[in-house]
XYZ file of C-alpha atoms in Angstrom:
324
model
C -17.249 210.701 113.719
C -14.180 210.902 111.492
C -16.133 210.575 108.253
C -13.268 210.301 105.778
C -11.189 207.986 107.955
C -14.221 205.762 108.534
C -15.046 205.727 104.834
C -11.497 204.873 103.754
C -11.191 202.098 106.340
C -14.400 200.483 105.098
C -13.332 200.731 101.471
C -9.945 199.204 102.317
C -11.552 196.317 104.202
C -14.693 195.701 102.147
C -13.783 197.184 98.747
C -16.686 199.646 98.755
C -18.725 201.970 100.979
C -21.335 204.712 100.650
C -21.599 208.186 102.125
C -25.031 209.717 102.789
C -25.071 213.472 103.503
C -27.829 215.978 104.256
C -27.111 218.374 101.399
C -29.899 220.958 101.778
C -32.847 221.587 104.122
C -35.999 223.645 103.616
C -38.294 223.955 106.609
C -38.249 221.455 109.460
C -36.128 218.299 109.165
C -34.771 215.597 111.499
C -31.121 216.674 111.051
C -29.170 219.684 109.928
C -27.205 220.222 106.733
C -23.911 218.357 107.009
C -25.248 215.358 108.974
C -23.658 212.236 107.496
C -23.746 208.438 107.507
C -21.141 205.970 106.275
C -22.687 202.754 104.938
C -21.106 199.327 104.516
C -21.976 197.016 101.592
C -23.896 194.724 103.971
C -26.129 197.626 105.026
C -24.555 198.298 108.438
C -23.819 201.972 109.017
C -22.219 204.570 111.248
C -23.852 207.917 112.031
C -27.390 209.102 111.313
C -29.303 211.590 109.183
C -32.226 211.530 111.620
C -33.706 208.042 111.620
C -37.258 207.201 110.584
C -38.512 206.593 107.066
C -36.149 209.146 105.521
C -33.103 207.298 106.778
C -34.507 203.879 105.843
C -35.236 205.027 102.293
C -31.810 206.590 101.813
C -30.144 203.433 103.135
C -32.097 201.384 100.594
C -30.899 203.669 97.784
C -27.303 203.501 99.058
C -27.382 199.695 99.154
C -28.838 199.630 95.634
C -26.076 201.934 94.386
C -23.412 199.812 96.088
C -24.858 196.743 94.383
C -24.340 198.328 90.977
C -20.597 198.015 91.466
C -19.451 201.371 90.110
C -18.811 204.537 92.102
C -21.446 207.207 91.523
C -23.255 210.129 93.136
C -26.934 210.951 93.324
C -28.918 213.789 94.889
C -32.374 212.798 96.150
C -34.911 215.609 96.589
C -37.282 214.373 99.281
C -40.421 215.925 100.799
C -40.809 214.641 104.332
C -44.558 215.015 104.914
C -46.543 213.686 101.944
C -43.879 211.259 100.687
C -42.756 209.707 103.943
C -45.473 210.449 106.465
C -42.991 212.216 108.738
C -44.480 215.130 110.606
C -41.424 217.385 110.195
C -43.083 218.893 107.135
C -39.904 220.132 105.491
C -37.977 219.153 102.387
C -34.435 217.832 102.137
C -31.878 217.064 99.491
C -29.778 214.026 100.311
C -26.445 213.401 98.586
C -25.622 209.689 98.264
C -22.195 208.636 96.998
C -20.417 205.315 96.581
C -16.666 204.753 96.701
C -14.273 201.937 95.878
C -10.520 201.334 96.129
C -9.769 203.613 93.189
C -10.991 206.525 95.331
C -8.537 205.924 98.190
C -5.830 208.295 96.851
C -8.398 211.093 96.556
C -9.479 210.549 100.166
C -5.986 210.950 101.629
C -5.933 214.793 101.738
C -9.364 214.824 103.380
C -8.267 212.236 105.946
C -5.139 214.246 106.748
C -7.114 217.463 107.182
C -9.686 215.674 109.327
C -6.941 214.318 111.576
C -5.851 217.862 112.405
C -9.109 218.376 114.306
C -11.564 221.239 114.130
C -13.364 222.282 110.968
C -12.201 222.563 107.385
C -13.916 223.641 104.197
C -14.113 221.642 100.971
C -14.994 222.917 97.489
C -17.246 220.534 95.511
C -18.607 220.014 92.027
C -20.340 217.233 90.126
C -18.257 215.820 87.303
C -19.245 212.785 85.224
C -21.676 211.561 87.846
C -19.183 211.844 90.703
C -18.471 214.494 93.314
C -15.018 215.987 92.981
C -13.696 217.547 96.176
C -10.777 219.871 96.741
C -9.640 221.519 99.951
C -10.472 225.217 99.846
C -6.781 226.118 99.954
C -6.234 224.172 96.717
C -8.932 225.934 94.665
C -7.968 229.225 93.083
C -10.994 229.816 90.843
C -14.233 230.305 92.742
C -16.223 229.640 89.570
C -15.030 226.028 89.796
C -17.125 225.486 92.915
C -20.759 224.387 92.780
C -21.102 224.064 96.544
C -18.999 224.100 99.687
C -18.994 221.605 102.511
C -17.672 221.965 106.030
C -16.301 218.852 107.662
C -15.265 218.260 111.233
C -16.697 220.074 114.201
C -15.614 223.137 116.115
C -14.807 221.985 119.635
C -15.679 224.208 122.583
C -12.691 224.389 124.952
C -13.282 223.387 128.574
C -10.889 223.860 131.482
C -11.809 221.360 134.184
C -9.998 221.901 137.473
C -10.198 218.804 139.671
C -9.940 215.059 139.094
C -12.198 213.846 141.884
C -15.321 211.707 141.486
C -17.375 214.405 139.771
C -14.452 215.462 137.589
C -14.023 211.893 136.379
C -17.743 211.541 135.708
C -17.700 214.816 133.766
C -14.805 213.721 131.558
C -16.712 210.559 130.640
C -19.930 212.496 129.979
C -18.095 214.987 127.750
C -16.235 212.292 125.791
C -18.711 211.884 122.879
C -19.619 215.580 122.726
C -18.102 218.554 120.826
C -15.807 219.720 123.613
C -12.036 219.773 124.019
C -11.177 219.236 127.682
C -8.022 220.391 129.436
C -8.171 218.476 132.734
C -6.067 219.900 135.558
C -5.126 218.625 139.020
C -2.131 219.289 141.270
C -2.057 215.866 142.951
C 0.250 213.041 141.942
C -1.574 210.099 140.353
C -4.823 212.089 140.201
C -5.766 210.940 136.728
C -6.933 207.503 135.577
C -4.689 205.461 133.297
C -6.922 206.059 130.285
C -8.792 209.223 129.337
C -11.067 209.995 126.366
C -9.525 211.218 123.120
C -10.920 214.752 123.575
C -9.319 215.118 127.033
C -5.766 216.191 127.913
C -4.712 215.590 131.546
C -2.328 218.259 132.852
C -0.413 218.530 136.127
C -1.555 221.823 137.627
C 1.363 224.012 138.628
C 0.216 227.608 138.105
C -3.583 228.057 138.186
C -3.518 231.772 137.406
C -1.268 231.187 134.390
C -3.693 228.550 133.122
C -6.524 231.066 133.328
C -4.460 233.856 131.773
C -3.398 231.705 128.812
C -6.765 230.020 128.191
C -8.766 230.535 125.025
C -11.263 233.341 125.813
C -14.077 231.062 124.592
C -13.276 228.476 127.272
C -15.870 227.177 129.698
C -14.377 226.923 133.201
C -15.298 224.266 135.759
C -13.815 224.451 139.262
C -14.011 221.423 141.568
C -10.620 220.829 143.162
C -9.915 219.125 146.489
C -9.017 222.443 148.132
C -11.324 225.407 148.849
C -8.597 228.100 148.790
C -7.482 226.724 145.420
C -11.088 226.817 144.204
C -11.287 230.415 145.381
C -8.129 231.493 143.548
C -9.132 229.797 140.280
C -12.719 231.052 140.340
C -11.647 234.624 141.167
C -9.121 234.680 138.314
C -11.665 233.226 135.880
C -14.406 235.694 136.872
C -11.994 238.594 136.646
C -11.074 237.641 133.071
C -14.708 237.090 132.008
C -15.238 233.717 130.324
C -18.627 232.683 128.862
C -19.109 230.289 131.789
C -17.454 229.868 135.181
C -18.935 227.039 137.213
C -18.028 226.232 140.806
C -19.119 223.018 142.476
C -20.777 223.553 145.829
C -23.881 224.614 147.680
C -25.593 227.978 148.057
C -23.741 228.312 151.394
C -20.391 227.865 149.671
C -21.414 230.451 147.094
C -22.282 232.989 149.797
C -18.889 232.529 151.448
C -17.075 232.860 148.144
C -19.073 235.956 147.189
C -17.972 237.685 150.395
C -14.344 236.911 149.628
C -14.723 237.983 145.981
C -15.950 241.401 147.129
C -12.932 241.718 149.418
C -10.752 240.941 146.374
C -12.396 243.807 144.508
C -14.546 241.886 142.011
C -17.561 243.805 140.773
C -21.089 242.599 141.450
C -21.499 241.972 137.720
C -18.496 239.634 137.723
C -19.677 237.856 140.864
C -23.198 237.388 139.487
C -21.710 235.565 136.493
C -20.612 232.665 138.710
C -22.600 229.450 138.247
C -22.820 227.914 141.698
C -24.396 225.492 142.341
C -23.526 224.095 138.919
C -25.894 222.259 136.611
C -29.398 222.921 135.370
C -32.110 223.617 137.984
C -34.465 220.898 139.131
C -32.002 217.986 139.362
C -31.350 217.205 143.005
C -29.282 214.003 142.751
C -25.767 214.184 144.184
C -24.299 211.073 142.570
C -21.320 212.023 140.362
C -22.944 210.715 137.174
C -26.137 212.698 137.860
C -24.204 215.875 138.634
C -22.168 215.337 135.462
C -25.284 214.906 133.319
C -26.774 218.114 134.724
C -23.560 220.092 134.193
C -23.074 218.806 130.648
C -26.622 219.880 129.795
C -25.744 223.350 131.097
C -22.534 223.444 129.046
C -24.466 222.474 125.923
C -26.832 225.387 126.553
C -23.863 227.757 126.836
C -22.329 226.265 123.688
C -25.546 226.902 121.756
C -25.546 230.540 122.833
C -21.932 231.046 121.762
C -21.957 228.791 118.680
C -21.923 231.642 116.166
C -18.372 232.410 117.190
C -17.234 228.799 116.905
C -18.757 227.229 113.811
C -18.623 227.524 110.078
C -21.814 226.910 108.127
C -21.980 223.129 107.513
C -22.546 223.485 103.772
C -23.323 226.357 101.488
C -24.382 226.496 97.850
C -22.172 228.590 95.619
C -24.195 228.879 92.405
C -27.131 226.602 93.206
C -25.800 224.173 90.594
C -25.354 221.196 92.907
C -28.623 219.464 92.033
C -28.981 217.858 88.619
């Protein structure tokens, strides 16, 4: 969710909106620091901080603050177990802010940075009952900062070779998730007329160049219409050593490819890294949507294992002065 764009659009259309953010977490909680919701004056909202009684209570506070008619900020320190009856057992601080049209100029730099994609860091402090935010690049004095926020999300790059039925199902399954997909096929008119915003369709001309130039963090999926092409792409990807190289096909196809990989001089360690069949074990369905769901679950597992190299901390206290 483009938080700042969403917030500004609501303010422009309805004169006011609220932002609810998970500011701090101790112990177990429904969502992580940095989870956010944008709330309309009528109580409708986008996003979630975890649902349940916590979310309902924060929405009530946000609506009350919006009804007061003046922009403000409030940090709510909330125990989840005894206060709300939620079994998480942790404690959270929730930052609730309201905005009106006077705030639109201050939102523009955040909207512009958000539009660039990826993550960016914001320096924050409470001033006169409001949160003042500055992009990190605009703050020279670290003592100014009471806490830092990270907005946006680091996208894991995916190279998807093949625009057949499973490839199309995969693109749709990946659309709402934190992946950036480069979708490659060498056939004319292979791609549908419309693709998700996180997907870039590319006419495949030089498979080995695509592999050579790819971000080393990329997850590689190979499912073209041509087995020799699959072989060439998979061999190049295994030789370079990406976090994940997945090849669509059966155990029989894998055995044939392994034999050819050895003839090409790939080490057993490189060959063992191949995921084929693709997807998580225990799902036998062959329908494209089922295969896609299984593969996406596997990619999410890989993303979790490599996340430390992709993500900034969602929010960090500077001097522990953020709570009044």
